[in-house]
Amino acid sequence: MSTAPGQTASVRGSQEAAASPADVSEIGSGASAGATYPGAIASDAATARLLPVADNRRCLAWATGYARRRPGLLAAALGAMVVTAAMGLAAPLATGEIVQALVERRGRGAAIGPVIRLALAVLVGALAARAAGRLSARLVLPAVAELREDVLAAAVALPVDVAEAGGSGDLISRVCNDVDQITDAAQESLADFTSAALAICAAFIGLAALDWRFLLAALPAVPIQLWTLRWYLRSSRPVYAAGRIAEGRRTESLLGTFAALPTVRALRLGPARRAAAAQSSLDAVSYEIQATRLATRFYGRLNGAELIGLGTILATAAVLIHDGGTTVGAATSAALFFVGLFNPINTVLGVFDDLQQAGAGIARLLGVRDHAAVVVPASGRGAAADTDTATATADTDADADASLVIDEVSFRYGPPGGPGRPGTPEAVSGISIDIAPDRHVAVVGVSGSGKSTLAGLAAGLYTPGSGSVTIGGTPVAGRVALIAQQPHLFAGTVADNLRLAAPKADDAQISAALTATGALPWVSALPQGTDTLIGAGGHPLTGGQAQHLALARLLLLDPPFVILDEATAEGGSDAARSLDAAARAAIRDRGALIIAHRLSQVVAAAQIVVLADGRAVERGTHDELLAADGHYAHLWQAWSRHRT
Ligand SMILES: Nc1ncnc2c1ncn2[C@@H]1O[C@H](COP(=O)(O)OP(=O)(O)OP(=O)(O)O)[C@@H](O)[C@H]1O
């Protein structure tokens, strides 16, 4: 009897659903990775490092807020569904009338009226169903698109350590799997659910209208169905929740391998990575199998409920007909009403599962969006022009004269917002640097002294464990650009890559940026000049050329502050000189924190800060530090010897 309309038993569960009251806890505190805000929950200890998930109330508020903005569309979609459901009653009623006419031997003419009414109802019902589908798609799909764009903007704006708290797999699985699931549910399940729920109401009203005793006879099936649904939701939630997490781990394991292909090949890690991927796949599949088993039992129990309900209706009909309490035609309509309930009930219960999973997806997406609203200041959200890793937006009037202030900043690698992994020493400890606009401060130190970590903190990529990084008193996120050691080039043309920083830049501005950084000669020599495809699968570029483009991109972005993290460390001597000149052009007239291996780059800095073991152990100008004959003087002597 029962089938599973649109039902798949894939495991896509909900972290939110898995959270029991005991393990629901608000995340951290403060305007950092561990910010607390209403509606945020962490699911359990195992997922404590994943991004937060919004609670049910927050999801409901989002959905009702969205629906309120489109009252006309909502009313029209619901109206079309009500008409569809009402027209669904026509077939059982017409069949009952025809049967009754046959029983009473009223002749063929008696069937003409019911047949015409049935044909009209089918036509109107089909038109209404079509309108309901289109209207609900127009209502719901833009909401999903809006949410996906918000989450993407939030993910780009979040500090890297926060966004990747649970590995990039968590974020990717939210933006891809969860969005797919919500889109599927929005396209089909939501409209199916609402139409089926209305059809059920219409059928019960029809049963009551025929004879209240038919309604009573249908009721014994209801508690069994409700109990079955309750059992299924309780049993399936933890399986779905664990399955969703296992899927995230599988994605993480595959992505980790692809991202580190050179290392995997160099160290022959292939078999180990394959084993790890196989294990994570096996985990995910085992949850899918469990979910399939549960779904099979679920539909089996529903079939039992329907058998009992139809049995009681037929028995009631037999008694009523025998006692003259009803006609054969009405009994036929009643039985058909009940049989007609099978599909809508199965649809409601079946797509309930899809909707539950879509709800979990919405909670996960809202979790990222809301988290960014707390962690990232408004200035850093939305506009996410990118250089290489960090983001920057144009200066505001309020910030025009403000310094970039790094105040007593400490950082330890580990879970964001947390105290760091036990036993992990601080990578950066109590460092303060004040960079006025137009001032250039250099940071030097031996390998592992904390320079890159400081660069990430100054750019707002990492969240300080203590202390703060601010411009004009507000967090820096979105206002400082970072040229990282290995600039990323996106698949696209040279011009596409540059326009990421300034989408409206014309050809003249692109050429000017390339000229200023000295990249124009070699870009012009590329097969199609600025239209040459670069990045993955495109024309290969050297590390120095990639840095040239990163510096040109910086010029187009024109941020108030820039962090150069060994941006010109690559390249041979001629290339190095050319990149030094490009870097000087890029930081002219803006505040800069320069992290460089070649000390020739830092001689002209207004201040040089020397790091050792994550602490600032010396600071001053080049001449002052040479005269002090300390760490810097020794670094300088070693570097000068190496250079000659
Ligand atoms: N992702 C990470 N997880 C854990 N520890 C890290 C991580 N990145 C850096 N560290 C540690 O933090 C400390 C500072 O590293 P950092 O890369 O900031 O130094 P650095 O001066 O930039 O070194 P280099 O010049 O070699 O790039 C080192 O002890 C390093 O091992």
XYZ file of C-alpha atoms and ligand atoms in Angstrom:
675
model
C 0.000 0.000 0.000
C 2.341 2.719 1.191
C 5.090 3.865 -0.981
C 7.676 6.451 -0.154
C 6.971 9.385 -2.416
C 10.113 11.336 -2.998
C 11.705 9.629 -0.070
C 15.364 8.811 -0.089
C 17.050 7.404 2.896
C 20.309 9.256 2.515
C 21.763 10.423 5.748
C 21.817 14.165 5.944
C 21.124 14.844 9.556
C 21.098 17.786 11.789
C 23.634 18.817 14.327
C 20.897 20.961 15.738
C 18.635 17.969 16.016
C 21.315 16.013 17.818
C 21.782 18.607 20.486
C 20.170 17.510 23.681
C 19.456 20.112 26.350
C 22.385 18.833 28.357
C 24.951 19.328 25.667
C 23.618 22.531 24.185
C 25.920 25.298 25.250
C 26.508 28.807 24.107
C 29.816 29.330 22.478
C 32.483 31.287 24.258
C 32.250 34.979 24.830
C 33.588 38.241 23.546
C 33.944 39.635 20.072
C 36.111 36.822 18.954
C 35.769 33.405 17.489
C 33.905 32.351 20.550
C 31.330 35.123 20.519
C 28.061 34.565 22.324
C 24.826 35.573 20.688
C 21.198 34.601 21.045
C 20.238 31.674 18.892
C 23.673 30.076 18.621
C 24.189 26.570 19.844
C 27.032 24.106 19.712
C 25.828 20.602 19.263
C 28.089 18.479 21.419
C 31.602 17.979 22.554
C 32.551 16.131 19.386
C 31.439 19.057 17.235
C 32.532 21.817 19.588
C 35.139 22.984 17.065
C 32.675 23.198 14.202
C 31.019 26.473 13.305
C 27.880 27.189 15.330
C 24.359 26.152 14.394
C 21.350 28.437 14.888
C 18.545 27.246 17.161
C 14.933 26.542 16.120
C 13.626 29.906 17.280
C 16.205 31.731 15.187
C 15.313 29.635 12.109
C 11.616 30.309 12.598
C 12.283 34.032 12.990
C 14.289 34.020 9.742
C 11.548 32.131 7.828
C 8.674 34.274 9.131
C 10.677 37.452 8.565
C 11.241 36.417 4.952
C 7.572 35.426 4.416
C 6.383 38.737 5.887
C 8.292 40.580 3.212
C 6.223 38.773 0.547
C 2.661 38.561 1.918
C 0.971 38.663 -1.503
C 3.011 35.807 -2.928
C 2.499 33.743 0.234
C -1.302 34.260 0.141
C -1.477 33.423 -3.565
C 0.568 30.205 -3.145
C -1.538 29.063 -0.175
C -4.763 29.959 -2.015
C -3.730 27.870 -5.030
C -2.926 24.926 -2.740
C -6.292 25.156 -0.973
C -8.088 25.082 -4.351
C -5.996 22.059 -5.424
C -6.885 20.208 -2.200
C -10.600 21.036 -2.497
C -10.698 19.811 -6.096
C -9.132 16.533 -4.921
C -12.450 15.699 -3.198
C -14.305 15.652 -6.496
C -13.231 12.175 -7.649
C -14.444 10.219 -4.583
C -17.679 12.231 -4.491
C -18.378 11.706 -8.203
C -17.527 8.002 -7.977
C -19.896 7.638 -4.997
C -22.677 9.372 -6.922
C -22.172 7.130 -9.947
C -22.139 3.976 -7.772
C -25.324 5.120 -6.044
C -26.983 5.778 -9.430
C -26.033 2.249 -10.508
C -27.372 0.757 -7.256
C -30.639 2.641 -7.739
C -30.689 1.690 -11.480
C -31.316 5.294 -12.470
C -29.954 4.833 -15.982
C -26.942 6.222 -17.824
C -28.159 9.839 -17.769
C -27.667 9.955 -14.004
C -23.891 9.681 -14.465
C -23.601 12.697 -16.767
C -23.773 15.343 -14.004
C -21.084 13.738 -11.781
C -18.815 13.122 -14.777
C -19.040 16.775 -15.909
C -18.395 18.010 -12.355
C -15.447 15.616 -12.100
C -13.962 16.835 -15.395
C -14.291 20.460 -14.326
C -12.733 19.720 -10.923
C -9.810 17.888 -12.551
C -9.212 20.845 -14.887
C -9.397 23.466 -12.127
C -7.316 21.256 -9.799
C -4.595 20.835 -12.450
C -4.436 24.577 -13.134
C -4.356 25.354 -9.393
C -1.625 22.750 -8.770
C 0.483 24.259 -11.553
C 0.009 27.746 -10.141
C 0.813 26.499 -6.608
C 4.079 24.942 -7.807
C 5.179 28.086 -9.633
C 4.162 30.462 -6.864
C 5.847 28.452 -4.132
C 9.048 28.229 -6.210
C 8.962 32.022 -6.677
C 8.440 32.402 -2.948
C 11.058 30.009 -1.646
C 13.941 29.804 -4.138
C 14.995 33.464 -3.769
C 15.149 32.903 0.011
C 17.626 30.066 -0.465
C 19.679 32.130 -2.924
C 19.688 35.071 -0.499
C 20.823 32.856 2.358
C 23.572 31.235 0.275
C 24.941 34.644 -0.752
C 24.839 35.869 2.845
C 26.693 32.776 4.020
C 29.325 33.118 1.309
C 29.892 36.754 2.282
C 30.039 35.746 5.948
C 32.460 32.902 5.260
C 34.762 35.221 3.302
C 34.661 37.826 6.074
C 35.230 35.420 8.977
C 38.760 35.127 10.362
C 40.417 32.108 8.766
C 40.895 30.318 12.076
C 37.178 30.692 12.829
C 35.942 29.761 9.347
C 38.112 26.678 9.290
C 37.599 25.768 12.932
C 36.254 22.350 11.969
C 38.324 22.067 8.814
C 37.232 23.566 5.502
C 35.005 20.474 5.015
C 32.491 21.825 7.533
C 32.093 25.118 5.697
C 32.068 23.497 2.253
C 29.506 20.938 3.321
C 27.287 23.778 4.597
C 27.573 25.916 1.495
C 27.240 22.968 -0.938
C 25.369 20.004 0.625
C 23.112 22.021 2.886
C 22.213 24.508 0.171
C 21.474 21.636 -2.267
C 19.262 20.020 0.317
C 17.381 23.203 1.102
C 16.950 23.913 -2.612
C 15.556 20.398 -3.220
C 13.208 20.746 -0.271
C 12.172 24.226 -1.359
C 11.511 23.123 -4.924
C 9.496 20.012 -4.125
C 9.053 18.978 -0.529
C 7.677 22.211 0.901
C 4.938 22.545 -1.724
C 4.232 18.783 -1.556
C 4.000 18.964 2.229
C 1.631 21.918 2.286
C -0.574 20.547 -0.516
C -0.685 17.101 1.108
C -1.518 18.577 4.545
C -4.370 20.539 2.966
C -5.541 17.431 1.081
C -5.658 15.516 4.385
C -7.742 18.270 5.995
C -10.065 18.297 2.968
C -10.485 14.498 3.092
C -11.338 14.549 6.823
C -13.844 17.353 6.206
C -15.285 15.265 3.352
C -15.576 12.184 5.605
C -17.322 14.230 8.317
C -19.656 15.767 5.737
C -20.701 12.301 4.497
C -21.326 10.946 7.997
C -19.598 11.720 11.283
C -19.336 7.985 11.970
C -17.015 7.600 8.960
C -14.774 10.242 10.504
C -14.751 8.319 13.806
C -13.935 5.092 11.946
C -10.909 6.736 10.304
C -9.488 7.960 13.599
C -7.954 4.684 14.985
C -5.234 4.946 12.318
C -4.207 8.436 13.483
C -2.544 7.580 16.843
C -0.599 4.772 15.171
C 0.601 7.169 12.478
C 1.547 9.824 15.049
C 3.340 7.260 17.179
C 5.177 5.988 14.090
C 6.228 9.519 13.196
C 7.420 10.222 16.750
C 9.372 6.963 16.838
C 10.938 7.720 13.462
C 11.950 11.272 14.289
C 13.497 10.192 17.585
C 15.375 7.279 16.054
C 16.492 9.043 12.906
C 17.711 12.347 14.376
C 20.898 11.035 15.993
C 21.616 8.935 12.895
C 21.163 11.943 10.620
C 23.230 14.143 12.909
C 26.104 11.689 13.059
C 25.776 11.064 9.313
C 26.021 14.764 8.484
C 29.161 15.079 10.563
C 30.601 11.947 8.932
C 29.889 13.504 5.519
C 31.755 16.659 6.562
C 34.711 14.508 7.657
C 34.651 12.634 4.350
C 34.719 15.934 2.449
C 37.520 17.171 4.688
C 39.535 14.005 4.154
C 39.199 14.195 0.342
C 39.878 17.924 0.171
C 42.854 17.592 2.493
C 44.385 15.051 0.125
C 43.731 17.132 -3.009
C 45.047 20.300 -1.372
C 48.265 18.581 -0.375
C 48.874 16.538 -3.549
C 52.561 17.546 -3.887
C 53.247 16.572 -0.256
C 51.246 13.364 -0.614
C 53.341 12.410 -3.663
C 56.669 13.547 -2.229
C 56.254 11.601 1.004
C 54.355 8.713 -0.634
C 51.403 9.261 1.626
C 48.963 7.930 -1.005
C 48.118 4.603 0.685
C 47.638 6.273 4.094
C 45.438 9.026 2.617
C 43.436 6.428 0.641
C 42.914 4.427 3.813
C 41.790 7.550 5.677
C 39.373 8.455 2.842
C 38.056 4.875 2.724
C 37.462 4.890 6.475
C 35.638 8.236 6.422
C 33.542 7.030 3.447
C 32.729 3.817 5.280
C 31.610 5.800 8.323
C 29.332 7.988 6.186
C 27.901 4.968 4.326
C 27.226 3.074 7.553
C 24.976 5.927 8.679
C 23.198 5.897 5.327
C 22.518 2.172 5.750
C 21.155 2.749 9.251
C 18.907 5.509 7.904
C 17.636 3.250 5.106
C 16.737 0.554 7.639
C 14.842 3.061 9.747
C 12.972 4.401 6.694
C 11.922 0.872 5.648
C 10.521 0.147 9.120
C 8.831 3.556 9.137
C 6.876 2.886 5.938
C 6.061 -0.684 7.067
C 4.402 0.690 10.212
C 2.475 3.268 8.190
C 1.120 0.494 5.970
C -0.131 -1.268 9.103
C -1.930 1.906 10.246
C -3.605 2.284 6.854
C -4.768 -1.347 6.894
C -6.387 -0.846 10.282
C -8.048 2.445 9.215
C -9.461 1.029 5.964
C -10.684 -2.064 7.827
C -12.631 0.021 10.363
C -14.126 2.246 7.621
C -15.326 -0.776 5.601
C -16.728 -2.455 8.730
C -18.535 0.786 9.705
C -19.870 1.135 6.158
C -21.170 -2.455 6.204
C -22.992 -1.873 9.512
C -24.430 1.494 8.407
C -25.647 0.164 5.017
C -27.171 -2.865 6.755
C -29.037 -0.598 9.211
C -30.042 1.833 6.438
C -27.901 4.581 8.020
C -26.085 5.345 4.754
C -26.120 4.557 1.060
C -23.725 2.369 -0.927
C -22.661 5.496 -2.854
C -21.786 7.426 0.328
C -19.924 4.403 1.713
C -17.989 4.175 -1.566
C -17.071 7.880 -1.324
C -16.015 7.415 2.324
C -13.782 4.448 1.478
C -12.281 6.381 -1.448
C -11.713 9.430 0.754
C -9.771 7.236 3.151
C -7.799 5.462 0.423
C -7.162 8.915 -1.039
C -5.527 9.835 2.264
C -2.739 7.276 1.828
C -0.670 9.272 -0.584
C -0.982 12.671 1.140
C -0.271 11.101 4.547
C 2.784 9.310 3.187
C 3.846 12.518 1.483
C 3.488 14.515 4.696
C 5.359 11.958 6.770
C 7.918 11.291 4.049
C 8.753 14.873 3.202
C 8.683 15.764 6.881
C 12.038 14.068 6.917
C 13.297 16.164 3.974
C 11.984 19.304 5.619
C 13.623 18.338 8.893
C 16.916 17.965 7.093
C 16.401 21.211 5.174
C 15.644 22.872 8.512
C 18.927 21.509 9.835
C 20.665 22.958 6.771
C 19.068 26.361 7.330
C 20.194 26.229 10.966
C 23.765 25.507 9.868
C 23.759 28.312 7.289
C 22.215 30.812 9.684
C 24.808 29.710 12.245
C 27.615 30.884 9.932
C 25.815 34.103 8.973
C 24.965 35.036 12.551
C 28.421 34.104 13.771
C 30.012 36.473 11.243
C 27.637 39.213 12.392
C 29.128 38.882 15.869
C 32.748 38.079 15.111
C 33.290 40.462 12.210
C 32.537 44.170 12.549
C 30.075 45.617 10.041
C 32.929 47.303 8.185
C 34.432 43.924 7.374
C 31.305 42.205 6.079
C 29.726 42.367 2.675
C 32.419 44.060 0.639
C 35.018 41.393 0.489
C 37.461 42.515 -2.149
C 40.288 40.055 -2.009
C 43.960 40.329 -2.536
C 45.416 37.007 -1.623
C 43.957 35.858 1.604
C 43.008 38.848 3.614
C 40.321 41.274 2.587
C 40.284 45.001 2.502
C 37.853 47.737 1.703
C 38.346 51.366 0.994
C 39.068 53.681 3.852
C 36.195 55.518 5.475
C 36.296 59.160 6.519
C 36.307 58.118 10.166
C 39.394 55.964 9.623
C 41.274 58.371 7.410
C 43.720 59.492 10.103
C 43.492 56.417 12.327
C 46.453 54.177 13.062
C 46.541 50.414 12.849
C 47.024 49.539 16.515
C 48.288 46.118 17.546
C 47.817 46.149 21.290
C 49.343 43.505 23.592
C 48.375 40.753 21.189
C 48.931 37.104 22.067
C 47.995 34.044 20.060
C 48.288 30.322 20.473
C 47.380 27.858 17.728
C 44.398 25.718 18.676
C 40.602 25.911 18.645
C 39.498 29.474 17.868
C 38.397 31.447 20.864
C 39.695 28.728 23.145
C 42.780 28.701 25.275
C 44.787 26.858 22.609
C 45.879 23.268 22.700
C 47.210 22.351 26.138
C 50.965 22.530 26.151
C 51.146 24.619 22.941
C 53.400 27.628 23.490
C 52.171 31.036 22.408
C 53.233 31.744 18.803
C 52.941 35.464 19.532
C 53.130 36.932 23.007
C 52.113 40.411 24.200
C 53.179 42.321 21.069
C 52.225 45.979 20.593
C 52.881 47.950 17.396
C 51.335 51.237 16.340
C 51.332 51.921 12.584
C 50.290 55.448 11.623
C 48.920 56.016 8.094
C 51.860 56.326 5.647
C 54.240 54.802 8.211
C 56.166 51.628 7.455
C 57.057 49.248 10.274
C 59.189 46.173 9.595
C 59.215 42.917 11.536
C 62.247 40.654 11.457
C 63.289 37.520 13.297
C 64.575 34.036 12.734
C 62.356 31.314 11.307
C 59.594 30.351 13.741
C 59.847 33.572 15.734
C 56.173 34.408 14.979
C 56.369 36.830 12.030
C 53.717 35.181 9.842
C 51.423 34.661 12.804
C 51.725 38.358 13.628
C 50.983 39.168 9.969
C 47.819 37.032 10.110
C 46.725 38.695 13.342
C 47.372 42.199 11.981
C 45.326 41.379 8.859
C 42.428 40.054 10.931
C 42.898 36.505 9.633
C 43.335 35.108 13.122
C 41.512 36.130 16.253
C 43.875 37.161 19.063
C 43.718 35.034 22.220
C 44.201 38.285 24.133
C 44.843 41.889 23.174
C 43.360 43.529 20.100
C 44.080 44.723 16.580
C 42.091 47.825 15.703
C 41.862 50.814 13.396
C 40.156 53.834 14.906
C 39.084 51.670 17.858
C 37.239 49.005 15.839
C 38.484 45.567 14.718
C 40.459 45.609 11.489
C 38.607 42.923 9.582
C 38.067 44.019 6.006
C 40.297 47.074 6.130
C 43.765 45.592 5.941
C 45.142 43.768 2.913
C 47.653 40.980 3.235
C 50.070 39.947 0.518
C 50.817 36.419 1.662
C 53.936 34.391 0.959
C 52.215 32.447 -1.788
C 49.640 34.640 -3.505
C 46.659 32.797 -4.893
C 45.730 33.221 -8.531
C 42.189 32.267 -9.478
C 41.422 30.420 -12.716
C 40.666 33.205 -15.210
C 42.476 35.844 -17.206
C 45.143 38.187 -15.841
C 42.575 41.006 -16.044
C 39.951 38.900 -14.209
C 42.425 38.308 -11.407
C 43.172 42.001 -11.099
C 39.515 43.041 -11.297
C 38.727 40.893 -8.263
C 40.132 43.792 -6.270
C 38.367 46.496 -8.293
C 35.506 45.111 -10.391
C 34.950 48.452 -12.123
C 38.593 49.030 -13.106
C 38.941 49.841 -16.815
C 41.785 48.725 -19.090
C 43.726 51.939 -18.444
C 43.610 51.394 -14.669
C 44.672 47.758 -15.098
C 47.633 48.880 -17.253
C 48.538 51.598 -14.749
C 48.635 49.094 -11.867
C 50.776 46.716 -13.935
C 53.092 49.579 -14.945
C 53.469 50.808 -11.351
C 54.534 47.356 -10.181
C 56.775 46.811 -13.214
C 54.726 43.823 -14.376
C 53.550 45.300 -17.694
C 56.531 44.136 -19.814
C 56.152 40.441 -19.002
C 52.305 40.562 -18.953
C 52.364 42.155 -22.450
C 54.636 39.332 -23.594
C 52.073 36.664 -22.548
C 50.229 34.985 -25.481
C 47.061 37.086 -25.029
C 48.438 39.836 -22.773
C 46.005 40.632 -19.972
C 43.482 38.243 -21.573
C 45.791 35.251 -21.024
C 44.259 32.529 -18.874
C 46.212 31.902 -15.677
C 45.591 29.990 -12.451
C 44.676 26.291 -12.350
C 45.017 24.888 -15.882
C 46.110 28.232 -17.331
C 49.428 29.708 -18.503
C 52.083 28.844 -15.886
C 53.583 31.797 -13.977
C 56.643 31.921 -11.720
C 56.260 32.677 -8.009
C 57.724 36.131 -8.656
C 55.199 36.840 -11.427
C 52.343 35.746 -9.145
C 53.631 38.209 -6.534
C 53.839 40.945 -9.154
C 50.161 40.390 -9.913
C 49.307 40.300 -6.208
C 50.998 43.691 -5.773
C 49.164 45.109 -8.809
C 45.916 43.781 -7.331
C 46.798 45.569 -4.092
C 47.262 48.844 -5.935
C 43.821 48.497 -7.515
C 42.287 47.664 -4.138
C 43.934 50.706 -2.579
C 43.529 49.739 1.112
C 44.626 52.102 3.893
C 46.947 49.493 5.413
C 48.865 46.600 3.947
C 50.751 43.689 5.426
C 53.550 42.354 3.246
C 54.383 38.900 4.526
C 57.709 38.194 2.847
C 56.000 39.242 -0.320
C 59.263 39.645 -2.136
C 61.079 36.684 -0.646
C 60.835 34.733 -3.896
C 62.808 35.182 -7.068
C 66.454 35.414 -8.124
C 68.499 38.550 -7.646
C 67.200 40.549 -10.651
C 63.675 39.369 -10.001
C 64.109 40.174 -6.310
C 65.188 43.733 -7.100
C 62.227 44.148 -9.430
C 59.855 42.800 -6.767
C 61.401 45.062 -4.104
C 60.618 48.019 -6.376
C 57.078 46.705 -6.956
C 56.556 46.343 -3.213
C 57.820 49.887 -2.599
C 55.337 51.171 -5.201
C 52.525 49.182 -3.651
C 53.023 50.478 -0.107
C 53.724 54.100 -1.051
C 51.290 56.473 0.677
C 49.781 53.821 2.932
C 50.545 52.277 6.311
C 52.490 49.024 6.048
C 53.744 46.186 8.179
C 56.624 44.581 6.270
C 57.742 41.094 7.153
C 60.879 40.304 5.212
C 63.726 37.876 5.102
C 65.961 40.146 3.027
C 66.980 42.835 5.475
C 67.640 45.289 2.617
C 63.853 45.621 2.519
C 63.609 46.946 6.054
C 66.468 49.456 6.227
C 64.201 52.367 5.317
C 61.388 51.415 7.723
C 60.383 53.991 10.332
C 60.622 51.281 12.950
C 61.981 47.757 12.980
C 60.562 45.272 15.506
C 62.702 42.221 16.208
C 60.831 39.057 17.224
C 62.280 36.110 19.112
C 60.124 33.222 20.368
C 56.980 35.213 19.687
C 58.080 38.267 21.704
C 59.234 41.704 20.594
C 62.769 41.773 21.940
C 64.061 44.934 20.240
C 62.707 47.883 18.342
C 64.157 51.000 16.715
C 65.454 52.266 13.385
C 68.080 50.383 11.400
C 70.843 52.675 12.682
C 69.654 52.585 16.300
C 69.478 48.792 16.294
C 72.920 48.410 14.708
C 74.319 50.719 17.360
C 72.606 48.660 20.104
C 74.555 45.611 18.874
C 71.775 43.204 19.883
C 69.625 40.668 18.042
C 69.142 42.860 14.990
C 72.838 43.660 14.664
C 73.615 39.931 14.693
C 70.878 39.205 12.135
C 72.239 42.022 9.954
C 75.810 40.739 10.157
C 74.702 37.181 9.337
C 72.559 38.381 6.440
C 75.309 40.701 5.079
C 77.832 37.856 5.204
C 75.430 35.575 3.388
C 74.782 38.230 0.747
C 78.432 38.778 -0.141
N 49.198 26.289 11.860
C 50.014 26.184 12.904
N 49.691 25.336 13.907
C 50.481 25.216 14.995
N 51.610 25.915 15.172
C 51.992 26.771 14.207
C 51.208 26.950 13.021
N 51.820 27.882 12.235
C 52.920 28.266 12.904
N 53.028 27.603 14.074
C 54.055 27.754 15.083
O 54.007 29.091 15.551
C 55.312 29.590 15.745
C 55.489 30.861 14.901
O 55.409 30.474 13.530
P 55.442 31.550 12.351
O 55.162 30.843 11.074
O 54.555 32.669 12.727
O 56.937 32.022 12.395
P 57.759 32.823 11.277
O 58.679 33.719 12.020
O 56.843 33.429 10.306
O 58.555 31.645 10.581
P 59.050 31.599 9.036
O 59.995 32.722 8.859
O 59.711 30.240 8.953
O 57.814 31.691 8.216
C 56.285 28.481 15.329
O 56.665 27.804 16.516
C 55.445 27.591 14.472
O 55.873 26.260 14.579
